[in-house]
Amino acid sequence: MTKDHFVSVIIPNYNYAHYVGDAIESVMAQTYDNFELIVVDNGSTDNSKQVLEEFENNCSPQLRVI
């Protein structure tokens, strides 16, 4: 894959605060950097919102939380 290919990675989340951070870190650790990472939280009732806010504040602008 060449650098001119743009990749969108979408992670759905519902009450997986314990695992969503690992998923985000895995995507962000890839050597290919022409991507966007979108995490879609579907109204979680655990502490997913706090975990996602922390990642959103500390990660590159490639990460968007919806």
mmCIF file of C-alpha atoms in Angstrom:
data_model
loop_
_atom_site.group_PDB
_atom_site.id
_atom_site.type_symbol
_atom_site.label_atom_id
_atom_site.label_comp_id
_atom_site.label_asym_id
_atom_site.label_seq_id
_atom_site.Cartn_x
_atom_site.Cartn_y
_atom_site.Cartn_z
ATOM 1 C CA MET A 1 0.000 0.000 0.000
ATOM 2 C CA THR A 2 1.375 3.372 -0.912
ATOM 3 C CA LYS A 3 1.157 6.536 1.136
ATOM 4 C CA ASP A 4 -1.516 7.988 -1.125
ATOM 5 C CA HIS A 5 -4.099 5.535 0.206
ATOM 6 C CA PHE A 6 -6.101 6.952 3.092
ATOM 7 C CA VAL A 7 -7.553 4.472 5.579
ATOM 8 C CA SER A 8 -10.451 5.012 7.980
ATOM 9 C CA VAL A 9 -10.508 2.733 11.014
ATOM 10 C CA ILE A 10 -13.781 2.592 12.925
ATOM 11 C CA ILE A 11 -14.038 1.067 16.390
ATOM 12 C CA PRO A 12 -17.565 0.606 17.759
ATOM 13 C CA ASN A 13 -17.807 0.693 21.551
ATOM 14 C CA TYR A 14 -20.520 -0.138 24.035
ATOM 15 C CA ASN A 15 -19.508 -0.698 27.665
ATOM 16 C CA TYR A 16 -15.991 -1.864 26.798
ATOM 17 C CA ALA A 17 -14.022 0.729 28.746
ATOM 18 C CA HIS A 18 -11.637 -2.012 29.845
ATOM 19 C CA TYR A 19 -10.723 -2.912 26.234
ATOM 20 C CA VAL A 20 -11.260 0.172 24.086
ATOM 21 C CA GLY A 21 -7.961 1.741 25.175
ATOM 22 C CA ASP A 22 -6.040 -1.319 24.006
ATOM 23 C CA ALA A 23 -7.813 -1.170 20.644
ATOM 24 C CA ILE A 24 -6.956 2.519 20.230
ATOM 25 C CA GLU A 25 -3.322 1.953 21.199
ATOM 26 C CA SER A 26 -3.061 -0.917 18.736
ATOM 27 C CA VAL A 27 -4.239 1.238 15.836
ATOM 28 C CA MET A 28 -2.078 4.202 16.850
ATOM 29 C CA ALA A 29 1.014 1.960 17.032
ATOM 30 C CA GLN A 30 0.819 0.966 13.366
ATOM 31 C CA THR A 31 3.654 2.048 11.109
ATOM 32 C CA TYR A 32 1.262 3.221 8.395
ATOM 33 C CA ASP A 33 0.261 6.755 9.343
ATOM 34 C CA ASN A 34 -2.116 7.933 6.634
ATOM 35 C CA PHE A 35 -5.290 7.070 8.533
ATOM 36 C CA GLU A 36 -8.037 8.399 10.722
ATOM 37 C CA LEU A 37 -9.355 6.539 13.743
ATOM 38 C CA ILE A 38 -13.000 7.014 14.625
ATOM 39 C CA VAL A 39 -14.365 5.538 17.844
ATOM 40 C CA VAL A 40 -18.146 5.431 17.987
ATOM 41 C CA ASP A 41 -19.554 5.050 21.492
ATOM 42 C CA ASN A 42 -23.163 3.895 21.538
ATOM 43 C CA GLY A 43 -24.283 5.337 24.866
ATOM 44 C CA SER A 44 -22.090 3.287 27.182
ATOM 45 C CA THR A 45 -23.059 3.242 30.838
ATOM 46 C CA ASP A 46 -19.624 2.270 32.151
ATOM 47 C CA ASN A 47 -16.647 4.655 32.288
ATOM 48 C CA SER A 48 -16.029 4.452 28.523
ATOM 49 C CA LYS A 49 -16.690 8.172 28.142
ATOM 50 C CA GLN A 50 -13.866 9.062 30.532
ATOM 51 C CA VAL A 51 -11.459 6.633 28.878
ATOM 52 C CA LEU A 52 -12.281 7.960 25.425
ATOM 53 C CA GLU A 53 -11.984 11.601 26.516
ATOM 54 C CA GLU A 54 -8.518 10.907 27.920
ATOM 55 C CA PHE A 55 -7.381 9.321 24.665
ATOM 56 C CA GLU A 56 -8.945 12.085 22.609
ATOM 57 C CA ASN A 57 -7.080 14.728 24.630
ATOM 58 C CA ASN A 58 -3.731 12.918 24.508
ATOM 59 C CA CYS A 59 -3.662 11.366 21.034
ATOM 60 C CA SER A 60 -2.924 12.860 17.691
ATOM 61 C CA PRO A 61 -5.595 14.629 15.665
ATOM 62 C CA GLN A 62 -6.077 11.343 13.797
ATOM 63 C CA LEU A 63 -8.470 10.226 16.573
ATOM 64 C CA ARG A 64 -12.092 11.313 16.656
ATOM 65 C CA VAL A 65 -14.621 10.163 19.232
ATOM 66 C CA ILE A 66 -18.302 10.220 18.354
#
